[in-house]
Amino acid sequence: EAGVVQSPRYKIIEKKQPVAFWCNPISGHNTLYWYRQNLGQGPELLIRYENEEAVDDSQLPKDRFSAERLKGVDSTLKIQPAELGDSAVYLCASSLVRREGYNEQFFGPGTRLTVL
Amino acid sequence: GNSVTQMEGPVTLSEEAFLTINCTYTATGYPSLFWYVQYPGEGLQLLLKATKADDKGSNKGFEATYRKETTSFHLEKGSVQVSDSAVYFCALSEAKNAGNNRKLIWGLGTSLAVNP
């Protein structure tokens, strides 16, 4: 079974430029997460989707970040314009959340963003 | 609110030494508990999990027991190898039926370096 796929793996851009990250979750997983991970820290949740609906975007900086999950499968996270402080690894994860189950998340390899 | 506290790193051990990484949590009800591992340059991987009190999760020689009375989930391995060098994250998922909020609460991570 294929895992969570992310692209690109690395991205270097100038500040004020736009950038987009793509995620393909594990087939059948209804919940998708975008995290940001700064060096030496744990993941910070940016947004969580259940199917097509963004159910938790409280930590997403909405002035410059946007995300979409069309058809409840793939997702795209965009930053426009990027700032120096956005340099981090952006992780996508997916899970199959059932009402009576626990939440085991499967992570992609991440996209390492460097803003110059 | 819910929280996870891990021992600070870095932890440096010689090969075949005994490893303990402490993790304690604060949560209402009966959360699920996880250890994730992040090898250099890679994404997060689930190492082991426990979903109820007194459960013992185990994988690749690592073990952790869900202790409700001490609210702990300490990670242990009897004999570490150089290949175990990585960052280890403790995390919890809220108790089932906790409504629509199913995000993982993460510790800050503990870096482990194993020397030959």
XYZ file of C-alpha atoms in Angstrom:
232
model
C 0.000 0.000 0.000
C 1.364 3.409 -0.962
C 1.992 5.859 1.831
C 1.291 9.564 1.959
C 2.895 11.269 -1.024
C 4.096 14.857 -0.960
C 5.727 17.046 -3.538
C 8.019 18.756 -3.979
C 10.497 17.394 -1.412
C 12.497 20.623 -1.398
C 11.699 24.171 -2.410
C 13.823 27.303 -2.314
C 12.183 30.644 -3.061
C 12.764 34.332 -2.607
C 10.666 36.132 0.003
C 7.399 37.584 -1.271
C 7.096 34.808 -3.860
C 4.205 32.329 -3.801
C 4.684 28.621 -3.159
C 2.413 25.586 -3.183
C 2.706 22.115 -1.691
C 0.765 19.066 -2.778
C -0.311 16.010 -0.787
C -1.905 12.725 -1.808
C -3.128 10.841 1.277
C -3.406 7.102 1.766
C -6.320 5.728 -0.233
C -9.517 5.639 1.803
C -8.323 7.959 4.554
C -11.006 10.504 5.311
C -8.930 12.908 7.394
C -5.985 14.954 6.149
C -3.662 17.204 8.132
C -1.122 19.846 7.275
C 1.585 20.508 9.843
C 4.526 22.864 10.008
C 7.677 21.670 11.750
C 10.406 24.108 12.659
C 13.920 22.861 13.280
C 14.217 21.084 16.618
C 10.524 21.273 17.396
C 7.452 19.111 17.176
C 4.806 19.402 14.470
C 2.372 22.315 14.670
C -1.053 21.664 13.183
C -2.056 24.166 10.517
C -5.295 22.685 9.232
C -7.303 19.488 9.444
C -9.802 18.239 6.872
C -12.479 15.639 7.311
C -13.371 14.732 3.757
C -13.728 18.084 1.964
C -14.470 20.129 5.069
C -11.815 22.082 6.954
C -12.854 21.290 10.536
C -9.909 22.908 12.320
C -8.016 25.798 10.745
C -7.551 27.846 13.889
C -3.730 27.778 13.589
C -3.599 28.662 9.897
C -2.302 32.223 9.257
C -5.132 33.119 6.944
C -3.639 36.356 5.700
C -1.054 34.470 3.649
C -1.840 30.744 3.905
C -4.637 28.923 2.124
C -5.489 25.291 1.620
C -7.971 23.222 -0.303
C -8.954 19.598 -0.515
C -11.027 19.151 -3.623
C -13.139 15.992 -3.820
C -11.912 14.957 -0.399
C -8.707 13.362 -1.666
C -5.627 15.394 -2.667
C -4.826 18.633 -0.952
C -2.821 21.749 -1.725
C -1.335 24.180 0.773
C -0.336 27.608 -0.537
C 1.632 30.495 0.885
C 1.383 33.895 -0.780
C 3.514 35.854 -0.224
C 6.181 33.829 1.592
C 8.164 35.395 4.413
C 11.556 34.470 5.843
C 9.904 32.984 8.929
C 7.992 30.478 6.796
C 11.151 28.416 6.296
C 10.274 25.026 7.789
C 9.283 21.491 6.870
C 5.628 21.171 5.859
C 4.217 17.785 6.688
C 1.066 16.168 5.407
C -0.582 13.320 7.289
C -3.712 11.265 6.846
C -5.804 8.978 8.989
C -8.987 6.978 8.937
C -10.916 8.378 11.850
C -13.760 6.311 13.160
C -16.059 7.386 15.953
C -15.086 4.393 18.054
C -11.429 4.303 17.109
C -8.196 6.025 17.928
C -6.437 8.497 15.707
C -3.343 6.962 14.099
C -1.822 9.405 11.667
C 0.448 8.440 8.788
C 2.921 11.043 7.632
C 4.451 11.902 4.314
C 8.176 12.727 3.962
C 7.511 16.456 4.086
C 8.486 19.438 1.953
C 11.461 21.412 3.173
C 10.876 25.092 2.354
C 13.692 27.629 2.416
C 12.767 31.284 1.982
C 15.704 33.548 1.087
C -6.049 21.584 28.310
C -4.327 18.424 27.162
C -0.538 18.408 27.073
C 2.493 16.147 26.684
C 5.825 16.630 28.413
C 8.962 14.807 27.296
C 12.402 14.740 28.811
C 14.739 17.178 27.159
C 17.528 15.996 24.943
C 19.863 15.430 23.454
C 20.408 11.960 24.835
C 23.753 10.389 23.926
C 24.360 6.678 24.528
C 26.850 4.038 23.569
C 25.712 1.091 21.494
C 23.984 -1.645 23.533
C 23.133 0.760 26.375
C 19.662 0.851 27.954
C 17.383 3.654 26.811
C 14.596 5.431 28.660
C 12.851 8.529 27.325
C 10.292 9.859 29.783
C 6.876 11.074 28.688
C 4.047 12.276 30.902
C 0.715 13.658 29.876
C -2.260 15.670 31.060
C -5.620 14.748 29.602
C -9.234 14.187 30.486
C -10.695 10.754 30.076
C -8.711 7.984 28.424
C -6.580 9.260 25.561
C -4.617 7.088 23.150
C -0.843 7.421 23.392
C 1.785 7.205 20.682
C 5.506 7.306 20.110
C 6.625 8.585 16.731
C 10.195 8.498 15.424
C 11.827 10.812 12.907
C 15.051 9.592 11.340
C 17.399 12.202 9.857
C 15.943 13.710 6.696
C 12.745 11.664 6.877
C 9.136 12.162 7.901
C 7.519 10.999 11.113
C 6.814 7.289 11.516
C 4.593 5.688 14.102
C 6.805 3.573 16.359
C 4.243 2.173 18.779
C 0.910 2.940 20.384
C -1.340 2.095 23.327
C -5.043 2.806 23.438
C -6.025 1.952 27.003
C -4.573 1.809 30.489
C -1.976 -0.936 31.127
C -1.574 -1.599 27.402
C 2.020 -2.139 26.320
C 3.012 -0.994 22.869
C 6.084 -2.586 21.310
C 7.977 -2.461 18.031
C 11.586 -2.924 16.892
C 12.686 -3.703 20.450
C 11.101 -0.545 21.858
C 8.382 -0.736 24.506
C 6.121 1.691 26.330
C 3.394 0.987 28.879
C 0.314 3.182 29.319
C 0.279 4.022 33.053
C -2.930 5.759 34.039
C -1.947 6.101 37.703
C 1.231 8.038 36.880
C -0.046 9.520 33.584
C 3.095 8.280 31.874
C 4.144 6.498 28.682
C 7.906 6.129 28.970
C 9.797 4.706 25.990
C 12.383 1.986 26.697
C 14.777 -0.205 24.782
C 17.122 -2.718 26.333
C 19.998 -2.391 23.866
C 20.192 0.544 21.463
C 21.918 0.480 18.094
C 23.525 3.222 16.044
C 20.580 2.968 13.653
C 18.234 4.088 16.478
C 19.694 7.599 16.304
C 16.692 9.800 15.619
C 14.249 12.213 17.232
C 11.464 10.601 19.255
C 8.097 12.286 19.807
C 5.472 11.353 22.357
C 1.893 12.256 21.420
C -1.649 11.768 22.609
C -4.979 11.632 20.872
C -8.023 12.722 22.777
C -10.359 10.132 24.214
C -12.821 8.684 21.764
C -16.185 10.323 21.665
C -14.484 13.572 22.571
C -16.421 15.334 19.872
C -15.048 16.637 16.657
C -11.573 17.497 17.881
C -9.229 14.658 16.948
C -5.866 16.328 16.673
C -2.702 14.887 18.152
C -1.060 16.726 21.020
C 2.724 16.510 20.631
C 5.698 16.631 22.921
C 8.692 18.691 21.822
C 10.746 15.655 20.845
C 13.867 14.067 22.287
C 16.958 13.685 20.142
C 18.867 10.415 20.583
C 22.406 9.872 19.356
C 23.912 6.404 19.658
C 27.670 6.095 19.290
C 29.426 2.914 18.142
